[in-house]
Coordinates of C-alpha atoms in Angstrom, one line a residue:
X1166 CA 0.0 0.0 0.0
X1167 CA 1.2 3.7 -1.0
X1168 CA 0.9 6.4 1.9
X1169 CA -1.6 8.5 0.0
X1170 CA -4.0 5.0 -0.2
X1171 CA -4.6 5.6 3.5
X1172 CA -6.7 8.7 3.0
X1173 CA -8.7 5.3 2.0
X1174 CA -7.9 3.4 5.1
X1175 CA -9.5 4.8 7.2
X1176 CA -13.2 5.5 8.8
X1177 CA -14.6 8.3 10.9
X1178 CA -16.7 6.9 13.7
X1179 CA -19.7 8.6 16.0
X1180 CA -20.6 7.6 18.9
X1181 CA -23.8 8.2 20.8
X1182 CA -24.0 8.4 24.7
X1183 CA -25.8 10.0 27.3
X1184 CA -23.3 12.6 27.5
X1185 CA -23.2 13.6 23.8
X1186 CA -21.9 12.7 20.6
X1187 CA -18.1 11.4 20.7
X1188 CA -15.8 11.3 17.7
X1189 CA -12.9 8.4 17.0
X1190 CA -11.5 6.9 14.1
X1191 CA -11.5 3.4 12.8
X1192 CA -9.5 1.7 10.0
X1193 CA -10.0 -1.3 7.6
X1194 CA -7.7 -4.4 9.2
X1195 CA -7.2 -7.9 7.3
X1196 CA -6.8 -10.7 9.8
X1197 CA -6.4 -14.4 8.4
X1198 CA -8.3 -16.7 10.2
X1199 CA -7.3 -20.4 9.1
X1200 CA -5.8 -19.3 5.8
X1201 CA -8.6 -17.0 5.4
X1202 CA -8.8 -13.2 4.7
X1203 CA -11.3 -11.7 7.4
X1204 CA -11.5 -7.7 7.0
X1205 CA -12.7 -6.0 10.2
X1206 CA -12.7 -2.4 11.7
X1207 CA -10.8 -1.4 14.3
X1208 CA -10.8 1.2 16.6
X1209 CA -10.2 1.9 20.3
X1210 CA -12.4 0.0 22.7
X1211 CA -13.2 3.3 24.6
X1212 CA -14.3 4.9 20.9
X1213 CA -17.7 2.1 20.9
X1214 CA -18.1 0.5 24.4
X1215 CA -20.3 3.2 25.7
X1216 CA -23.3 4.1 22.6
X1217 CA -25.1 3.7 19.8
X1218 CA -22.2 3.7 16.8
X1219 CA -22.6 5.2 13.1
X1220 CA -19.8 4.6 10.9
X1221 CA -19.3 7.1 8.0
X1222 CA -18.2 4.8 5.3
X1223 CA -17.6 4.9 1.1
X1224 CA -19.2 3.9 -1.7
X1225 CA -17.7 4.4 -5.4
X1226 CA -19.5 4.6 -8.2
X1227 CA -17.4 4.5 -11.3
X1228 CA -15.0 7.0 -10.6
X1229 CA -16.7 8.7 -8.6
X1230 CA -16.4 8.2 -4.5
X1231 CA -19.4 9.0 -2.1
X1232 CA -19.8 8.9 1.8
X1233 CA -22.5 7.8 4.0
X1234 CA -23.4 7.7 7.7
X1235 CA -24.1 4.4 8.8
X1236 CA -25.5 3.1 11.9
X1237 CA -23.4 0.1 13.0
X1238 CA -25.2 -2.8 14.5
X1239 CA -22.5 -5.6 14.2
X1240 CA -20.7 -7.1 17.2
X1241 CA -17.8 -5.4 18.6
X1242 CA -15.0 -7.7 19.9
X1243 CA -13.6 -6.0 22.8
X1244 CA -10.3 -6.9 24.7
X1245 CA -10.4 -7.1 28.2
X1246 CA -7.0 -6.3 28.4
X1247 CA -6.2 -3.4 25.8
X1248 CA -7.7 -0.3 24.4
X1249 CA -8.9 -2.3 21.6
X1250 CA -11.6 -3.3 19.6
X1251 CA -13.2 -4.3 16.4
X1252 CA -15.9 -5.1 14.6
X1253 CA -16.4 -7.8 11.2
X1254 CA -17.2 -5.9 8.0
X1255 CA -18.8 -9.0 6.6
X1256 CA -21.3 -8.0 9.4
X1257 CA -22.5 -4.9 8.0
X1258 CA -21.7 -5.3 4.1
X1259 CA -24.5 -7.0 3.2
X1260 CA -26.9 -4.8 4.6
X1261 CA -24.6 -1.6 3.5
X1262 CA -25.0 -3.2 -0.4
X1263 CA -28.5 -3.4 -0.3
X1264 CA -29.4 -0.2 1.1
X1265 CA -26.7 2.0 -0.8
X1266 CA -26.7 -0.1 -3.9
X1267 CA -22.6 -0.3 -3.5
X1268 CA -20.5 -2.3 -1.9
X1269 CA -18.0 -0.8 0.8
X1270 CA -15.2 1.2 -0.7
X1271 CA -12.1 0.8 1.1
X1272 CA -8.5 0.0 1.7
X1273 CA -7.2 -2.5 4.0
X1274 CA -3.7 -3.4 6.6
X1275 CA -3.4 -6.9 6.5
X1276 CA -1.2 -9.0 9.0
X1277 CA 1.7 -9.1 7.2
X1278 CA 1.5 -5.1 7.3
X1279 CA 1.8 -5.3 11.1
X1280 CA 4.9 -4.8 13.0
X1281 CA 5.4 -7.8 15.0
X1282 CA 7.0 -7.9 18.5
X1283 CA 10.1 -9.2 17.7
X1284 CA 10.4 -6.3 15.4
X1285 CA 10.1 -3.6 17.5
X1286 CA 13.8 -4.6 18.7
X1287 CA 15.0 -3.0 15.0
X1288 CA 12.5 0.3 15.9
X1289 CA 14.9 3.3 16.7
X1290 CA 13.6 5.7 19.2
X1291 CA 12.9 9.1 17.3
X1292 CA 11.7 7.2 14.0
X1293 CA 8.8 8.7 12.3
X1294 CA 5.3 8.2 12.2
X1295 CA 2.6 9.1 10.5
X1296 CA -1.3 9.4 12.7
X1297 CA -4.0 9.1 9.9
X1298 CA -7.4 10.0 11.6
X1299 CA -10.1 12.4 12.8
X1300 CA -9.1 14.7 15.1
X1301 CA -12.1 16.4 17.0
X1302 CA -14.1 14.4 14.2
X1303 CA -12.6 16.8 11.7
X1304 CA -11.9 15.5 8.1
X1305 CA -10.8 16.7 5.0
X1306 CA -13.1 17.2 1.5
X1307 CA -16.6 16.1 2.0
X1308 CA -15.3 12.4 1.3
X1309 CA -14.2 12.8 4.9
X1310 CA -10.8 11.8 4.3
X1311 CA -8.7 11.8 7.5
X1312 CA -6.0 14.2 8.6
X1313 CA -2.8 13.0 7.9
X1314 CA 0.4 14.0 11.0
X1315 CA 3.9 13.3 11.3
X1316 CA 5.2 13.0 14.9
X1317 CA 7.8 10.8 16.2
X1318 CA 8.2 7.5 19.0
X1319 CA 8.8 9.2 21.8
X1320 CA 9.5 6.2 24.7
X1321 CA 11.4 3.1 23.8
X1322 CA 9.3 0.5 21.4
X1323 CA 10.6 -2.2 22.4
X1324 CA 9.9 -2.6 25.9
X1325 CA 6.8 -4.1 27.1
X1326 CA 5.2 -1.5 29.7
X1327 CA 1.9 0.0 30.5
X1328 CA 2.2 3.1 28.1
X1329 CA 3.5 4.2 24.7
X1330 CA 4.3 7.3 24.0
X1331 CA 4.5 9.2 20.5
X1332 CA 5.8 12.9 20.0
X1333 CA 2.4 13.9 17.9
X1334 CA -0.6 16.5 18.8
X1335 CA -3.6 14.5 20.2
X1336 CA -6.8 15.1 21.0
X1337 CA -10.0 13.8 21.2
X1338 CA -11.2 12.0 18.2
X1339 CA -7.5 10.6 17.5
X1340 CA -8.2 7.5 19.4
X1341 CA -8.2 4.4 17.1
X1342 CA -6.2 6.1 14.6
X1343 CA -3.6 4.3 13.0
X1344 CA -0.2 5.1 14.0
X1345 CA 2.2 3.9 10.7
X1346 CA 5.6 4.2 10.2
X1347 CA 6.9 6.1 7.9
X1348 CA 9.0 4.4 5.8
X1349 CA 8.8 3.6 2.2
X1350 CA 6.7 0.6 2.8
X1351 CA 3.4 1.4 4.9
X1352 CA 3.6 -0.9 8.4
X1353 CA 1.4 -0.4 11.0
X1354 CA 3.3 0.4 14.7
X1355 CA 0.1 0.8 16.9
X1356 CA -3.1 2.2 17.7
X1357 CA -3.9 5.6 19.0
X1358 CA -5.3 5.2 22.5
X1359 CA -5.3 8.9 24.5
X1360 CA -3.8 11.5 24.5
X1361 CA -1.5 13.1 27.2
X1362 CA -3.1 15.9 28.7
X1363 CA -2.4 18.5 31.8
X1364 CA -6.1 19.8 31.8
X1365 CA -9.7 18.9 30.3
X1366 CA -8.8 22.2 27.8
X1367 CA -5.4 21.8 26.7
X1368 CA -4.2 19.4 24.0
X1369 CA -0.8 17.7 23.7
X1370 CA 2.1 17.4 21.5
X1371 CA 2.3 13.4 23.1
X1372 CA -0.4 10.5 22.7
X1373 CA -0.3 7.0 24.1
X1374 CA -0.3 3.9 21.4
X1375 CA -1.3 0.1 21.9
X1376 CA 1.3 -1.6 19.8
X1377 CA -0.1 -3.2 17.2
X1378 CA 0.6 -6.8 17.7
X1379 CA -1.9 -7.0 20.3
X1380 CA -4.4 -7.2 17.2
X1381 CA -2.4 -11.0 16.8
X1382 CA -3.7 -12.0 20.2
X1383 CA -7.7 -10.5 20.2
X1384 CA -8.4 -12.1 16.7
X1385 CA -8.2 -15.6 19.3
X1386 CA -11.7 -14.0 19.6
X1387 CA -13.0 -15.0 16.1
X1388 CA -11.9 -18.3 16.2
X1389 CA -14.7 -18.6 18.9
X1390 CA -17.6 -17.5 17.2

């Protein structure tokens, strides 16, 4: 995948709650269950454990690309012990097709796109990332493409410890972004979890990652339903 396919990667996602409407990102993930390609969405298990979801996905109709909010009711997998989550696009496709007359529009990460934990040993601190997502639900064109950043690993990627930092401004509607490296070849580091913050009205130049090779351990989940 080229770095300007991720404008395509990616999905804005809404979230309904008592308190109001929250914004997150999602993106278009490619597990392989028993030699099988699965594509799911995935997104930070804070972004969908607490409302009513709509996912604003794409439709393309000959050349020419469309956007539509959709309310999600497909299962959400959940880990119980990362900010994770995701949910089965085969779950919602069929119902998507029939009522837009399209099928999904997307790009996907797949597996072998995902940095795996013994690679994190080659990772240098200070390499560079790139966030692709919607901050404060805010996206670009009204094909809501995300907004792409550059920032830069900011705490040592390959230790194993509760948080992950990343040199990058955060704020709320970040989480589930991905978090790729930038390198010629597109490889998915983490996920965007929270950002760092020193008040409820100040942002930060620093956001906390799950690494991404968690997503090898919560697709377990699929091979149980």
């Amino acid at each position: 995948m080229q770095i300007d396919s991720l404008k395509y990667l990616t999905v804005l996602i809404e979230t309904e709650t008592p308190e109001g409407t929250i914004a997150g990102t999602g993106f278009f993930y490619g597990f392989s269950i028993d030699g099988k390609y699965v594509p799911a969405i995935v997104t930070a298990n804070h972004v969908v454990s607490k409302g009513k979801v709509t996912l604003n996905l794409r439709y393309k109709v000959g050349e020419h690309i469309a956007q539509i909010r959709f309310p999600c009711n497909a299962k959400w997998f959940c880990s119980k012990s990362d900010d994770l989550a995701f949910c089965l696009v085969f779950d919602i496709e069929q119902e998507f097709l029939k009522i837009v007359g399209y099928p999904i529009f997307y790009r996907v990460i797949t597996e072998d796109g995902t940095i795996t934990k013994n690679e994190l040993e080659n990772i240098k601190i200070l390499s560079e990332v790139i966030m692709v997502g919607y901050p404060s639900g805010t996206g670009s064109t009204v094909f809501s493409y995300p907004i792409f950043q550059k920032g830069w690993i900011a705490s040592p990627p390959e230790y194993s410890y509760d948080k992950k930092y990343v040199d990058i401004t955060t704020i709320p509607g970040s989480s589930g972004s991905p978090l790729i490296l930038a390198e010629n070849k597109v490889k998915l580091l983490g996920i965007m979890s929270q950002a760092v913050v020193e008040n409820p009205f100040s942002c930060a130049d620093l956001g906390v990652y799950t690494d991404a090779y968690h997503l090898f351990e919560i697709k377990e989940m699929l091979k149980e339903r």
